[in-house]
Amino acid sequence: MNGRVCVVTGASSGIGRATAGTLARLGATLALVGRDRGRGEETVAALRAESGSGAVALFLADLSSQAEIRRLAAELCDRYPAIHVLVNNAGVVNLRHSTTVDGIETVFAVNHLGYFLLTHLLLARLQASAPARIVNVASDAHRFGTIDLADLGHARRYRPMRVYASSKLANILFTYELARRLASTGVTANCLHPGAVATRLGYNNGRVAAAIAKLLRPFFRTPEQGAATAIYLASSPVVDGVSGKYFVDCREARASRATYDTELACRLWDASARLTDLEAAAAGI
């Protein structure tokens, strides 16, 4: 990975931190994206010490805000003449319905629209840096999700795990459609299931939820185990040129039937472009 610039979101803890750590040890230049300065600076210091590389930088952004995502993308493009890998990993689980500063339901905004918008804003740089890779962290929970284009914010009925699962279904639909549109550009797009991993996901839901998550930690994979497939897709020569696939445990797997609905993928794409205020030309690739 020497000379390869990798952007990893949600990089200050869990899967993102583990992914960034291994990529740094492989020689990559790392751009770590997080929203907490304290945890972010601690991660940068740790990864520099572990890898012996100074090529690890922190970029602060709240990915629930589209203005923050746009600022982040501009800062990344200003800093790096080339970007070779984008790992979209940041995500949230909310027990209660909430909306972002943009008026969009938070889980859908962060878990799907965050991926969609940041990818589009960095796409020209990725294409100019080809061969390049986009890696989207999804989940096998997508099998329990649905996409209701008339109610993407789940305003009618908010069921936390269904909402999360639906955002992960959106990740896979986006990945497959992105790969179709990027065919022959030298930029690949793949997604993955990391497994049930002991991370900070869900810690934002209060003391009880955090306590339950801590009790379940012994039954979960470690972040390092959960990061293995993301690292594989970001760095392995075995997947050179492979695109539009879903991976589990570093192997290609079949996702749910809904993920192969190309009409739904296109309609979700168009809805996402409208919600992120992307011009039609920019969103059309």
XYZ file of C-alpha atoms in Angstrom:
285
model
C 0.000 0.000 0.000
C 3.030 2.303 -0.212
C 2.033 5.500 -1.984
C -1.682 4.719 -1.725
C -3.874 7.339 -0.042
C -6.752 5.835 1.926
C -9.701 7.701 3.453
C -11.473 5.855 6.286
C -14.615 7.243 7.922
C -15.619 6.356 11.462
C -11.912 5.802 12.031
C -11.516 6.743 15.692
C -12.901 3.495 17.095
C -14.080 -0.009 16.261
C -13.874 -1.378 12.734
C -12.702 1.930 11.280
C -9.776 2.205 13.677
C -8.787 -1.427 13.123
C -8.997 -0.978 9.346
C -6.907 2.180 9.434
C -4.327 0.570 11.719
C -3.643 -2.309 9.353
C -3.587 -0.078 6.275
C -1.071 2.183 8.026
C 1.129 -0.810 8.826
C 0.924 -1.801 5.152
C 2.418 1.574 4.267
C -0.650 3.533 3.200
C -1.104 7.249 3.724
C -4.124 7.550 5.999
C -6.835 10.192 6.215
C -8.884 9.373 9.296
C -12.365 10.870 9.510
C -14.050 11.203 12.893
C -16.266 13.612 14.774
C -14.631 13.479 18.214
C -11.360 15.408 18.398
C -10.137 13.679 21.555
C -10.627 10.126 20.269
C -9.384 11.148 16.848
C -6.127 12.629 18.086
C -5.581 9.624 20.333
C -6.077 7.316 17.325
C -3.662 9.288 15.155
C -0.973 9.152 17.840
C -1.496 5.418 18.380
C -1.399 4.562 14.678
C 1.703 6.630 14.092
C 3.422 4.811 16.952
C 2.228 1.369 15.844
C 3.083 1.811 12.175
C 6.183 3.959 12.497
C 4.650 6.244 9.876
C 3.872 9.923 10.175
C 1.515 9.741 7.198
C -1.629 9.617 9.325
C -3.875 12.680 9.482
C -7.150 13.497 11.210
C -10.120 15.196 9.570
C -13.014 16.176 11.815
C -16.564 16.054 10.474
C -20.066 15.264 11.634
C -21.337 13.050 8.823
C -24.958 13.694 9.747
C -24.513 17.175 8.262
C -24.295 17.579 4.500
C -22.500 20.889 4.890
C -19.869 19.110 7.018
C -19.493 16.373 4.395
C -18.978 18.971 1.690
C -16.372 20.769 3.800
C -14.644 17.453 4.522
C -14.482 16.515 0.843
C -12.999 19.904 -0.038
C -10.356 19.537 2.691
C -9.438 16.042 1.530
C -9.098 17.158 -2.086
C -7.016 20.165 -1.039
C -4.699 17.931 0.998
C -4.276 14.964 -1.347
C -3.573 15.256 -5.100
C -4.559 11.582 -5.364
C -6.987 9.407 -3.392
C -6.877 5.674 -4.081
C -9.188 4.104 -1.490
C -12.365 5.300 0.219
C -13.691 3.150 3.060
C -17.190 4.288 4.026
C -17.591 2.889 7.526
C -19.187 5.490 9.816
C -22.632 4.519 11.068
C -25.189 4.958 13.822
C -28.056 3.087 15.469
C -30.796 5.135 17.138
C -33.478 3.752 19.420
C -35.671 6.812 18.840
C -36.579 8.797 15.764
C -34.500 11.930 15.265
C -33.617 14.222 12.410
C -30.406 15.890 11.303
C -29.748 19.581 10.732
C -30.868 18.910 7.160
C -34.243 17.623 8.366
C -33.560 13.991 7.390
C -33.986 10.945 9.636
C -30.590 10.446 11.285
C -29.851 6.759 10.629
C -30.680 7.013 6.916
C -28.779 10.303 6.683
C -25.560 9.012 8.245
C -25.557 5.381 7.158
C -26.663 5.843 3.563
C -26.670 9.472 2.460
C -23.300 10.013 4.141
C -21.819 7.262 1.965
C -23.635 8.526 -1.121
C -22.639 12.169 -0.809
C -19.012 11.718 0.260
C -18.440 9.171 -2.501
C -19.802 11.528 -5.129
C -17.772 14.469 -3.887
C -14.540 12.429 -4.001
C -15.348 10.546 -7.177
C -13.489 12.786 -9.608
C -10.343 12.495 -7.472
C -10.728 8.716 -7.225
C -11.204 8.400 -10.986
C -8.153 10.564 -11.649
C -6.169 8.304 -9.271
C -7.305 4.989 -10.798
C -6.932 2.172 -10.134
C -8.975 3.094 -7.075
C -11.385 1.341 -4.742
C -14.558 2.224 -2.857
C -15.382 -0.057 0.067
C -18.770 0.266 1.766
C -19.288 -1.378 5.142
C -22.817 -2.805 5.100
C -24.281 -5.639 7.184
C -26.115 -8.918 6.807
C -28.842 -7.145 8.776
C -29.855 -5.777 5.370
C -31.920 -8.947 4.956
C -34.448 -7.553 7.444
C -34.660 -4.146 5.785
C -36.994 -2.624 3.226
C -36.849 0.467 1.042
C -40.032 2.542 1.059
C -39.292 5.410 -1.288
C -42.367 7.236 -0.011
C -41.138 7.047 3.599
C -37.338 6.829 3.643
C -37.326 8.499 7.062
C -39.638 5.895 8.645
C -41.969 8.621 9.883
C -44.981 6.303 9.883
C -43.480 3.709 12.159
C -40.027 3.775 13.706
C -38.624 0.363 14.576
C -34.923 0.830 15.420
C -33.485 -2.393 14.044
C -35.668 -2.282 10.933
C -34.488 1.278 10.331
C -30.850 0.220 10.713
C -31.369 -2.825 8.487
C -32.976 -0.668 5.814
C -29.985 1.690 5.818
C -27.710 -1.314 5.262
C -29.920 -2.499 2.404
C -29.506 0.967 0.920
C -25.714 0.599 1.226
C -25.745 -2.533 -0.905
C -28.183 -1.187 -3.500
C -25.953 1.904 -3.766
C -22.795 -0.188 -4.112
C -24.201 -2.341 -6.892
C -25.563 0.644 -8.826
C -22.315 2.575 -8.323
C -20.309 -0.362 -9.681
C -22.559 -0.525 -12.753
C -22.058 3.175 -13.419
C -18.295 3.020 -12.839
C -17.676 0.058 -15.137
C -14.466 0.522 -17.174
C -13.378 3.615 -15.211
C -10.709 1.878 -13.128
C -12.671 2.534 -9.934
C -14.253 -0.466 -8.232
C -17.008 -0.525 -5.620
C -17.677 -3.415 -3.254
C -19.462 -3.861 0.065
C -19.214 -6.224 2.998
C -20.673 -7.706 6.141
C -18.202 -7.326 9.039
C -20.028 -9.682 11.387
C -21.407 -8.826 14.817
C -18.588 -6.698 16.166
C -17.966 -5.215 19.614
C -17.781 -1.500 18.717
C -19.189 1.779 20.050
C -22.201 1.478 17.712
C -25.311 2.195 19.748
C -23.489 3.837 22.651
C -25.290 7.087 21.824
C -28.597 5.640 23.074
C -28.113 6.189 26.792
C -26.692 4.304 29.745
C -28.968 1.279 29.545
C -28.221 0.628 25.877
C -24.503 1.126 26.474
C -24.578 -1.270 29.426
C -26.346 -3.933 27.358
C -23.811 -3.503 24.569
C -20.967 -3.970 27.037
C -22.555 -7.135 28.442
C -22.792 -8.599 24.942
C -19.197 -7.755 23.980
C -17.777 -11.209 24.896
C -20.089 -12.788 22.325
C -19.062 -10.481 19.489
C -16.101 -10.395 17.136
C -13.257 -8.065 17.969
C -12.927 -4.928 15.823
C -9.790 -6.464 14.302
C -11.741 -9.541 13.219
C -14.581 -7.387 11.925
C -12.189 -5.224 9.928
C -10.576 -8.134 8.064
C -12.876 -8.023 5.037
C -12.709 -4.233 4.702
C -8.910 -4.455 4.775
C -9.002 -7.257 2.205
C -11.173 -5.232 -0.177
C -9.073 -2.110 0.308
C -5.684 -3.720 -0.194
C -5.619 -7.253 -1.604
C -4.387 -7.778 -5.178
C -6.769 -10.752 -5.341
C -9.705 -8.379 -5.851
C -8.069 -6.137 -8.462
C -10.816 -5.250 -10.921
C -13.550 -6.985 -8.912
C -16.566 -4.709 -8.544
C -20.216 -4.756 -7.575
C -19.901 -7.637 -5.116
C -20.878 -8.397 -1.529
C -18.279 -10.044 0.701
C -18.450 -11.968 3.962
C -15.278 -13.239 5.665
C -13.160 -12.161 2.675
C -15.264 -14.235 0.285
C -17.864 -13.215 -2.227
C -21.380 -13.964 -0.961
C -24.918 -13.560 -2.201
C -26.914 -10.759 -0.647
C -30.709 -10.696 -0.340
C -32.923 -10.799 -3.421
C -33.912 -7.160 -2.917
C -30.339 -5.971 -3.462
C -30.439 -7.159 -7.094
C -33.491 -5.063 -7.964
C -31.923 -2.670 -10.476
C -35.070 -0.558 -10.810
C -35.192 -0.017 -7.050
C -31.471 0.808 -7.034
C -31.979 3.487 -9.702
C -34.967 4.982 -7.904
C -33.065 5.051 -4.612
C -30.145 6.684 -6.421
C -32.389 9.426 -7.800
C -34.028 9.989 -4.404
C -30.608 10.172 -2.739
C -29.401 12.698 -5.309
C -32.421 14.894 -4.575
C -31.956 14.616 -0.796
C -28.273 15.576 -1.072
C -28.934 18.373 -3.561
C -26.559 16.919 -6.125
C -26.966 18.233 -9.639
C -28.294 15.661 -12.060
C -25.067 15.646 -14.055
C -22.936 15.123 -10.953
C -25.149 12.328 -9.624
C -25.430 10.631 -13.001
C -21.727 9.795 -13.250
